[in-house]
PDB file of C-alpha atoms in Angstrom:
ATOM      1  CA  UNK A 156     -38.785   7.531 -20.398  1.00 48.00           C
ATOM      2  CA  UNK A 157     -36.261   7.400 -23.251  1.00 47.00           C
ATOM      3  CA  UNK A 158     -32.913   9.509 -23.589  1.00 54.00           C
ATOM      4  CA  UNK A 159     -35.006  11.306 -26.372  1.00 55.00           C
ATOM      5  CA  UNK A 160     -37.360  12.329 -23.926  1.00 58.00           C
ATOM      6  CA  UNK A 161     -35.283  13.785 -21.174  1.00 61.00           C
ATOM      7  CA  UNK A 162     -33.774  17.553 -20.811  1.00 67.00           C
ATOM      8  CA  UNK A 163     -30.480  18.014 -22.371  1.00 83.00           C
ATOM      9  CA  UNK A 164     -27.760  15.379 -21.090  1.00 88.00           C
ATOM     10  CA  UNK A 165     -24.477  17.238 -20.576  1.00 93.00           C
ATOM     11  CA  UNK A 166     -21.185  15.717 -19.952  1.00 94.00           C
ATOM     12  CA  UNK A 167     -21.395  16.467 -16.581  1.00 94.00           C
ATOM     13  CA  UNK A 168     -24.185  14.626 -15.822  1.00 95.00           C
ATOM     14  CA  UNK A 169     -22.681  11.816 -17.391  1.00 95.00           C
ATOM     15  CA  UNK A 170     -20.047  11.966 -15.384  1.00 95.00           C
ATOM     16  CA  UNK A 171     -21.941  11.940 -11.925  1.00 96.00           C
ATOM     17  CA  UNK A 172     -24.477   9.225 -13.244  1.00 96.00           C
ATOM     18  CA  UNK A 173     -21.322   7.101 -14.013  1.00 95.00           C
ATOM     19  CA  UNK A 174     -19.795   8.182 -10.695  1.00 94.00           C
ATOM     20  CA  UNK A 175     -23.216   7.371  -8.533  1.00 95.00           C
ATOM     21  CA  UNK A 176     -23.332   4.340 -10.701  1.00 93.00           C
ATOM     22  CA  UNK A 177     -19.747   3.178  -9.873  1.00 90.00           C
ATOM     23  CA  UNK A 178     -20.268   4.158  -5.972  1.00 91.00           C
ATOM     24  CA  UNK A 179     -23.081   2.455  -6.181  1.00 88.00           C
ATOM     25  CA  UNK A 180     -21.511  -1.025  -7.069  1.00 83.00           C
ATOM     26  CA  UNK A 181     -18.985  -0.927  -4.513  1.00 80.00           C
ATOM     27  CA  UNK A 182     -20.639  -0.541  -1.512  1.00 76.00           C
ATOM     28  CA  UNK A 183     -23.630  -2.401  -3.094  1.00 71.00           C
ATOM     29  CA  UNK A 184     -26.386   0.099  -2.287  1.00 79.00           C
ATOM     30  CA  UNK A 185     -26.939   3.593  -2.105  1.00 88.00           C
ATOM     31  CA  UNK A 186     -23.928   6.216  -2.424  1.00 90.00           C
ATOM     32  CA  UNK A 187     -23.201   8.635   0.032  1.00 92.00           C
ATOM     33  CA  UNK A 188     -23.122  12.400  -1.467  1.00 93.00           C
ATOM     34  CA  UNK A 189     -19.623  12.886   0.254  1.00 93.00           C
ATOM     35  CA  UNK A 190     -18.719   9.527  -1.435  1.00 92.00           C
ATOM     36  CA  UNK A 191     -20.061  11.293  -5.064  1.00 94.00           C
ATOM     37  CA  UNK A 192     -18.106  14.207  -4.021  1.00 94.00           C
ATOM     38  CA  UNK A 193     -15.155  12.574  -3.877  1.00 93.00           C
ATOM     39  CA  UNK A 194     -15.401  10.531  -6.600  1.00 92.00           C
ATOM     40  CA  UNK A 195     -15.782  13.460  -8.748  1.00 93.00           C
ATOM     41  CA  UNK A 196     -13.605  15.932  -6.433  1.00 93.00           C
ATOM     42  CA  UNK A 197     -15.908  18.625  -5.755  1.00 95.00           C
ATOM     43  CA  UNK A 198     -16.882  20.144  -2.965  1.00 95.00           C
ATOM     44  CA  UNK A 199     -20.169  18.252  -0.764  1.00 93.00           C
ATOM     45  CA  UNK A 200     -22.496  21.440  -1.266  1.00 94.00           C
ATOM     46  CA  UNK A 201     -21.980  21.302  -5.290  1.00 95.00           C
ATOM     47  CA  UNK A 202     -22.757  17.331  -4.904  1.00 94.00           C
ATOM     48  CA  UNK A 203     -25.480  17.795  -3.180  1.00 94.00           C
ATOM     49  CA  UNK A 204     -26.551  20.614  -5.500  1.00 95.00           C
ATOM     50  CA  UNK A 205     -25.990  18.047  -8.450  1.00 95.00           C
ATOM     51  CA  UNK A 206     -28.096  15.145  -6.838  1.00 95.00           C
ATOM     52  CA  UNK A 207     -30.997  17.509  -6.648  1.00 95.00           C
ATOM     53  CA  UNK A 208     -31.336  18.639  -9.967  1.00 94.00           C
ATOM     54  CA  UNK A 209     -30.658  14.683 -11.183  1.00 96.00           C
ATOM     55  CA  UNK A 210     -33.799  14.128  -8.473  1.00 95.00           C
ATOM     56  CA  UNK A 211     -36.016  16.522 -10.503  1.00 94.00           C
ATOM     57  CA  UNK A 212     -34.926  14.933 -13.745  1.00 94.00           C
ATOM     58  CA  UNK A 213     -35.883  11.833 -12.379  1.00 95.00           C
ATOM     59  CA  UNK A 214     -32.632  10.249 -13.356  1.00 96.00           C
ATOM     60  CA  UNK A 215     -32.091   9.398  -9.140  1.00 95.00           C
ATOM     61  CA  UNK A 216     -33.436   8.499  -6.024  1.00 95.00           C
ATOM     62  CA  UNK A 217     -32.366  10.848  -3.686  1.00 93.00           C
ATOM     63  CA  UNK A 218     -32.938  11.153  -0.054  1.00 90.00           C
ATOM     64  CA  UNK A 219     -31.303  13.676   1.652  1.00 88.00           C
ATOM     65  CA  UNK A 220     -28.473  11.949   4.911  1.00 86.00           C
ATOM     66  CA  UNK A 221     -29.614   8.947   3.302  1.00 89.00           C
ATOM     67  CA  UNK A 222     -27.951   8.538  -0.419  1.00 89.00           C
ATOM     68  CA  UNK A 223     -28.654   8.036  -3.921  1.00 94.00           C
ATOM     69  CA  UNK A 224     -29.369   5.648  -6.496  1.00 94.00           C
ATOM     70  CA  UNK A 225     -30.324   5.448 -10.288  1.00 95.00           C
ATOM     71  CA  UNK A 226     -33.524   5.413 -11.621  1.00 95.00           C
ATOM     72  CA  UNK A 227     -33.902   2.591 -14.630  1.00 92.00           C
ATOM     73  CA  UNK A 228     -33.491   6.069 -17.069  1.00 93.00           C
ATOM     74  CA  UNK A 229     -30.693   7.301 -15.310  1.00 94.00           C
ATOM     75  CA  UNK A 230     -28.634   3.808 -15.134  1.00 94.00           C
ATOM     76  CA  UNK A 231     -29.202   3.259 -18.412  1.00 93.00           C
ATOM     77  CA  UNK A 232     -27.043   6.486 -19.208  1.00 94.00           C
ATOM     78  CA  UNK A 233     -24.808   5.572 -17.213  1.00 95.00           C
ATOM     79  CA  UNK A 234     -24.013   2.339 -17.943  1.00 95.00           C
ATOM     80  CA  UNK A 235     -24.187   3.720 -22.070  1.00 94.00           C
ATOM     81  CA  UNK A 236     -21.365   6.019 -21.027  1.00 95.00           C
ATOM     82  CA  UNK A 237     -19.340   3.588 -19.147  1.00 95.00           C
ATOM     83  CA  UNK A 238     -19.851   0.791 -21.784  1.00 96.00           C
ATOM     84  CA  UNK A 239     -18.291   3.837 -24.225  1.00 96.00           C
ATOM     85  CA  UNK A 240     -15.555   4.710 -21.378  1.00 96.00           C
ATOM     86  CA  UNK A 241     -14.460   1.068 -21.856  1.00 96.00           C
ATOM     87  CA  UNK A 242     -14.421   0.075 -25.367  1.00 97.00           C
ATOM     88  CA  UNK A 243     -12.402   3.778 -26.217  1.00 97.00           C
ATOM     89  CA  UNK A 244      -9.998   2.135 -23.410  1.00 97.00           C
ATOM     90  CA  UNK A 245      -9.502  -0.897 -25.231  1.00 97.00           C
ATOM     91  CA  UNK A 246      -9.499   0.516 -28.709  1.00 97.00           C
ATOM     92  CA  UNK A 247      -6.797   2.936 -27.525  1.00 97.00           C
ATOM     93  CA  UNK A 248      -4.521   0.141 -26.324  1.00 96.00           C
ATOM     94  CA  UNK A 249      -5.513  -2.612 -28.899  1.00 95.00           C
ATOM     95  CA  UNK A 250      -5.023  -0.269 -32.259  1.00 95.00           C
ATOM     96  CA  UNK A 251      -3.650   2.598 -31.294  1.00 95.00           C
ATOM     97  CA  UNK A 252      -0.947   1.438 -28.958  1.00 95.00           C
ATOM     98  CA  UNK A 253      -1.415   3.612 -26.046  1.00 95.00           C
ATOM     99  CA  UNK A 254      -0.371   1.575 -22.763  1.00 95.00           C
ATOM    100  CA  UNK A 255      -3.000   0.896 -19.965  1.00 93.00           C
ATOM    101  CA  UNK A 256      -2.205   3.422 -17.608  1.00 93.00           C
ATOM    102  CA  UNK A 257      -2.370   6.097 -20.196  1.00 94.00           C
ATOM    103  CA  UNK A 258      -5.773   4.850 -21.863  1.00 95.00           C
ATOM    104  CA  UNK A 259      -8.492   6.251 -19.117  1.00 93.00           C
ATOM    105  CA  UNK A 260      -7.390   9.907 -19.599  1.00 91.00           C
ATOM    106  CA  UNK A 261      -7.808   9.826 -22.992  1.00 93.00           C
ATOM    107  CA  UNK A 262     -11.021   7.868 -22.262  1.00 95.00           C
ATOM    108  CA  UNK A 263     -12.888  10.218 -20.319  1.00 93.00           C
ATOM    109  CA  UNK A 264     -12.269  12.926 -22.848  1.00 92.00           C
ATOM    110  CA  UNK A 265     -13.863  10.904 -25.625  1.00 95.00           C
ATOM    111  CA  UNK A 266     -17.075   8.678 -23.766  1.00 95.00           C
ATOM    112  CA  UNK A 267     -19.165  11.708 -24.221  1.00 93.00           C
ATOM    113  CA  UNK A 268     -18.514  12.494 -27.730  1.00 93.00           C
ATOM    114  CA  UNK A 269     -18.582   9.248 -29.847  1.00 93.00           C
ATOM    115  CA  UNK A 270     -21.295   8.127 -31.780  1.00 93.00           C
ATOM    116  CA  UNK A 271     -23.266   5.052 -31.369  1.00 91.00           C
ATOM    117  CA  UNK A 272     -22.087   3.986 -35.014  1.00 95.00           C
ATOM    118  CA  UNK A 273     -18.207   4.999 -34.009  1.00 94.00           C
ATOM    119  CA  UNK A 274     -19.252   2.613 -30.658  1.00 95.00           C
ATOM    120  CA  UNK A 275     -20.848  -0.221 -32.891  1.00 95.00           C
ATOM    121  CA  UNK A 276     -17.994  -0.049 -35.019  1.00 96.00           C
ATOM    122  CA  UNK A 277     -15.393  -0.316 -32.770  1.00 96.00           C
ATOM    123  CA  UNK A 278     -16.958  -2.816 -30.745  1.00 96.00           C
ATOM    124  CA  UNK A 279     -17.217  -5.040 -33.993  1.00 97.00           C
ATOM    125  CA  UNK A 280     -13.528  -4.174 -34.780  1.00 96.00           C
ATOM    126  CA  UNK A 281     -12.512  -5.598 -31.548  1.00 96.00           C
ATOM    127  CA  UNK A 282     -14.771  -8.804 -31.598  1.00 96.00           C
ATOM    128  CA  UNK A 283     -17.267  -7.739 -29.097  1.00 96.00           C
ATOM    129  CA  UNK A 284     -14.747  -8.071 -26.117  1.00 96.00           C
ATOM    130  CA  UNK A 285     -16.533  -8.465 -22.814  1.00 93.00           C
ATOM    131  CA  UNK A 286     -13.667  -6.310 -20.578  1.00 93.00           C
ATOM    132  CA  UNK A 287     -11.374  -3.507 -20.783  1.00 95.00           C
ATOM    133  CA  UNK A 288      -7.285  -3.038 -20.448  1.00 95.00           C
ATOM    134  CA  UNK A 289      -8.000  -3.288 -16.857  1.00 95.00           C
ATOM    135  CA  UNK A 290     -10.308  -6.075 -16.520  1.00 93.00           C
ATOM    136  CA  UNK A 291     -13.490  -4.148 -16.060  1.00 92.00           C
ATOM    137  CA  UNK A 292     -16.451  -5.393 -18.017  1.00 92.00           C
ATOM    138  CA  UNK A 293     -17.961  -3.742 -20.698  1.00 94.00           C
ATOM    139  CA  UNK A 294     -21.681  -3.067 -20.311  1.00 93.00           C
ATOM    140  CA  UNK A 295     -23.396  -4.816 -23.669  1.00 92.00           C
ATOM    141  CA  UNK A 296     -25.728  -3.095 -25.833  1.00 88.00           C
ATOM    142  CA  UNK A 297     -28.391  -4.477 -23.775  1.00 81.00           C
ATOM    143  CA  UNK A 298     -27.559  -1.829 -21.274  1.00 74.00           C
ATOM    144  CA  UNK A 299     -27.531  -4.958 -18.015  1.00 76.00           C
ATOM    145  CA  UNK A 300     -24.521  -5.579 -15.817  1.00 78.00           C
ATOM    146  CA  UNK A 301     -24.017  -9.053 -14.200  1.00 75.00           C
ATOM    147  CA  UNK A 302     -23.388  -9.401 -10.409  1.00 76.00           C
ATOM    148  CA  UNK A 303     -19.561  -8.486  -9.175  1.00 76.00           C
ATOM    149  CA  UNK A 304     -18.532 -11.905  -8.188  1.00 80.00           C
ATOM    150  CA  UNK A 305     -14.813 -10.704  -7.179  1.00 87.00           C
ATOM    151  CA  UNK A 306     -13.218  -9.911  -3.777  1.00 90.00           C
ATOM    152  CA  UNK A 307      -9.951  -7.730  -3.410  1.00 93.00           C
ATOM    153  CA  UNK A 308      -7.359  -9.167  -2.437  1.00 94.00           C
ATOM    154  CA  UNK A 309      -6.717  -8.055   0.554  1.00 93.00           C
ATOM    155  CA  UNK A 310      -9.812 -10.246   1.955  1.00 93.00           C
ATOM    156  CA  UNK A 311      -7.567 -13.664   0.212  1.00 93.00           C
ATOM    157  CA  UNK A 312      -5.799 -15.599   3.317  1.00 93.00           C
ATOM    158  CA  UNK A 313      -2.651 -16.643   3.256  1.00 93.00           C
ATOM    159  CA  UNK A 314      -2.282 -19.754   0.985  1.00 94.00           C
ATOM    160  CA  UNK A 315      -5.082 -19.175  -1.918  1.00 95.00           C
ATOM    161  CA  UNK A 316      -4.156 -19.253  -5.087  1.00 96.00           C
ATOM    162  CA  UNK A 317      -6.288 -16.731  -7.170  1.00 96.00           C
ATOM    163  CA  UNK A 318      -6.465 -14.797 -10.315  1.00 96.00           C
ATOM    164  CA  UNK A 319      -6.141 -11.292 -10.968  1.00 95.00           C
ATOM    165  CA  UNK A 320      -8.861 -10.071 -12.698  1.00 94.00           C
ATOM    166  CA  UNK A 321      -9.120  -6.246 -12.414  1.00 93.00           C
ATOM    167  CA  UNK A 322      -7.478  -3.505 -11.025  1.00 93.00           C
ATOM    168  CA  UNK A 323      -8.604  -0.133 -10.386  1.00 88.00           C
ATOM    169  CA  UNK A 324      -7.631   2.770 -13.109  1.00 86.00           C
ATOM    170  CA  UNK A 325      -8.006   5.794 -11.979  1.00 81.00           C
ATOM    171  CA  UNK A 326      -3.974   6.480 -11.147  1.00 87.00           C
ATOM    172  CA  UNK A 327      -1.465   5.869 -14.227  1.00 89.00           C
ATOM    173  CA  UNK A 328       0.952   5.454 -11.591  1.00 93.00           C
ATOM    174  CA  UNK A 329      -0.181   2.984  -9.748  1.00 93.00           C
ATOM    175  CA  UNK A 330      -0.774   1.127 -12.837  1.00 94.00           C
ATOM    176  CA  UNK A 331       2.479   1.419 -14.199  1.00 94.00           C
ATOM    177  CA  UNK A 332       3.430   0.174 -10.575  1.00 94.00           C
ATOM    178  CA  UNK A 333       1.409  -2.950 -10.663  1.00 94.00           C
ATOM    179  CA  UNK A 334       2.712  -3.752 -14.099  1.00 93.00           C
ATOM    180  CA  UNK A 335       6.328  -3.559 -12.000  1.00 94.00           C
ATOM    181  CA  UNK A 336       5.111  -6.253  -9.973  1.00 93.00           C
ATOM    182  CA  UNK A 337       3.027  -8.471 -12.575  1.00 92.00           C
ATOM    183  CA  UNK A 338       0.175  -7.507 -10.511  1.00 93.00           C
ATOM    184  CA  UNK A 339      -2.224  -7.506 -14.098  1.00 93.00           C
ATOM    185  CA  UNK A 340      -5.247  -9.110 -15.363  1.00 93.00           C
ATOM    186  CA  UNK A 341      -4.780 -13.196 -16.067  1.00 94.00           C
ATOM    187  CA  UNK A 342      -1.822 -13.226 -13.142  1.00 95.00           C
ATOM    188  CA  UNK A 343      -1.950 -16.532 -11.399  1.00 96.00           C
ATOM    189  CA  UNK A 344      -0.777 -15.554  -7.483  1.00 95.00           C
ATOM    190  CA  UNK A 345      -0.798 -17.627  -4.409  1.00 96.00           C
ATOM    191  CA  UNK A 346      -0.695 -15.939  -1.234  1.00 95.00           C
ATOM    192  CA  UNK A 347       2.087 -16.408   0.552  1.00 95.00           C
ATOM    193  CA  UNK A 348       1.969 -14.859   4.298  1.00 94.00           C
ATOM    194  CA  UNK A 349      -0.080 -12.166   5.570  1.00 92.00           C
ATOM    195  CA  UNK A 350       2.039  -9.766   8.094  1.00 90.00           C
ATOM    196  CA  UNK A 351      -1.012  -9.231  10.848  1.00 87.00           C
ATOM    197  CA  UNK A 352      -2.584  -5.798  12.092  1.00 84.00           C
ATOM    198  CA  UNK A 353      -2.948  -4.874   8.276  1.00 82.00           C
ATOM    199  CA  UNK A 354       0.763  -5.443   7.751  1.00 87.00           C
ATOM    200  CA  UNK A 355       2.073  -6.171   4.297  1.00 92.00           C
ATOM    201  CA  UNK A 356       0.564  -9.579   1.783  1.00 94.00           C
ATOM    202  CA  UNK A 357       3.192 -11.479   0.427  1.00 95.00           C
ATOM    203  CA  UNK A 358       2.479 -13.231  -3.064  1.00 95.00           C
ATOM    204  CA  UNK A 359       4.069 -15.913  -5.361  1.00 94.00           C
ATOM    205  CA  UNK A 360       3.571 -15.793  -9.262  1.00 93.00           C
ATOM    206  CA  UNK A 361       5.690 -17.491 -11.620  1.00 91.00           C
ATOM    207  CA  UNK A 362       8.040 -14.683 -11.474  1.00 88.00           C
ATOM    208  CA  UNK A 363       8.986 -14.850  -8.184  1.00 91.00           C
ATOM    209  CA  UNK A 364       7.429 -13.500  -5.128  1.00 93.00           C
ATOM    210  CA  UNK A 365       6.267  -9.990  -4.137  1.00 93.00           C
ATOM    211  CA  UNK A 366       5.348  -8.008  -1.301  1.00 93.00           C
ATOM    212  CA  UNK A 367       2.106  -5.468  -1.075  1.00 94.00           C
ATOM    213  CA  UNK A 368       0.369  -3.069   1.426  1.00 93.00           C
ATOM    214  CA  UNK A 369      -3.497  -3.322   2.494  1.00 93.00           C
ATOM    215  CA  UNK A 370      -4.038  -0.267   0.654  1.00 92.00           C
ATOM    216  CA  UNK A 371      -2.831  -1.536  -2.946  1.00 94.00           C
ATOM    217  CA  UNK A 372      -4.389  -5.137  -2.383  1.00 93.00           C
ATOM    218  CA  UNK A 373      -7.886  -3.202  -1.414  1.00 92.00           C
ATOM    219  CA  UNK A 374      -7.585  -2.160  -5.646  1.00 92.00           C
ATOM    220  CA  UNK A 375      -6.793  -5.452  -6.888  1.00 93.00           C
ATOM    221  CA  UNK A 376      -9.523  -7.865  -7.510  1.00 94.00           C
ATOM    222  CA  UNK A 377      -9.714 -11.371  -7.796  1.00 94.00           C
ATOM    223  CA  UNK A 378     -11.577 -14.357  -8.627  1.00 88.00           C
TER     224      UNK A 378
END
């Protein structure tokens, strides 16, 4: 089944094919239709009304109490859209000057409109990067994803030395707060001390040291 083939794809499909995708990868299996929901802040009963009509377009797997999942068709879209979420990110920030917490906005507006040429040619533009602003990779033409080798940092004990290699960017400011700390992509930081019963992770970088709560280290991920 090709794109070609399919009933019309509207951007809001896209958007919960990239969401179920996303879910997906982070609790490496099937997503929950509250997680969808909240992903894409709507109500559970709209959710569930979405995953339905994706089921009869054969875009998902959907088992009602028991999650979804893409079809080949429908992660193929999804990862086409993401891989067009991402290079718009970079393009924004590498030619346009737009910082990185101002970038996904702008993004989202944009994945569903662009061309493939306007993707081909910014991708060439760029030098075929392999991640975004935020460290995220960017799906190749191919339409495949590698394995998520990373681990957030709040599962690093106390006296690692790791690398920050993505961060999550759906808040500007918590990405204008990171950048505060030198919490960003290519940041060497050892951790210090770990305050127990999910107390606060103290790091060293070559700037000097900071503190951070469970909840920020959870979006930080590292090699």
């Amino acid at each position: 089944m090709t794109r070609e083939t399919l009933p019309e794809i509207t951007p809001p499909i896209e958007d919960y094919l990239k969401a179920i995708y996303t879910v997906g990868r982070e609790v490496a299996g099937r997503a929950s239709t509250s997680a969808i929901a909240d992903r894409m802040d709507v109500s559970a009963a709209s959710a569930t009304n979405m995953m339905q009509r994706l089921a009869e377009m054969k875009l998902v797997h959907y088992v009602p109490y028991k999650g979804v999942s893409l079809s080949s068709a429908g992660e193929k879209i999804a990862l086409e859209v993401i891989r067009h979420h991402r290079l718009i990110e970079l393009y924004l920030a590498e030619a346009l000057g737009y910082s990185w917490d101002t970038v996904h906005d702008e993004a989202e507006r944009l994945e569903h409109v662009i061309s493939e040429e306007f993707e081909d040619r910014i991708d060439a533009m760029l030098g075929h990067p392999t991640t975004d602003p935020h460290g995220d990779p960017i799906p190749p033409k191919s339409g495949s994803m590698p394995p998520d080798a990373l681990r957030p940092l709040s599962e690093v004990e106390a006296g690692e030395a790791v690398t920050v290699q993505r961060v999550s960017d759906r808040d500007g400011e918590f990405l204008r707060y990171l950048a505060s700390l030198e919490l960003v992509p290519g940041t060497r930081i050892t951790v210090v001390d770990r305050a127990p019963y999910g107390g606060t992770i103290t790091l060293e970088h070559e700037d000097g040291r900071v503190s951070v709560g469970l909840d920020l280290a959870r979006k930080v991920f590292v090699d």
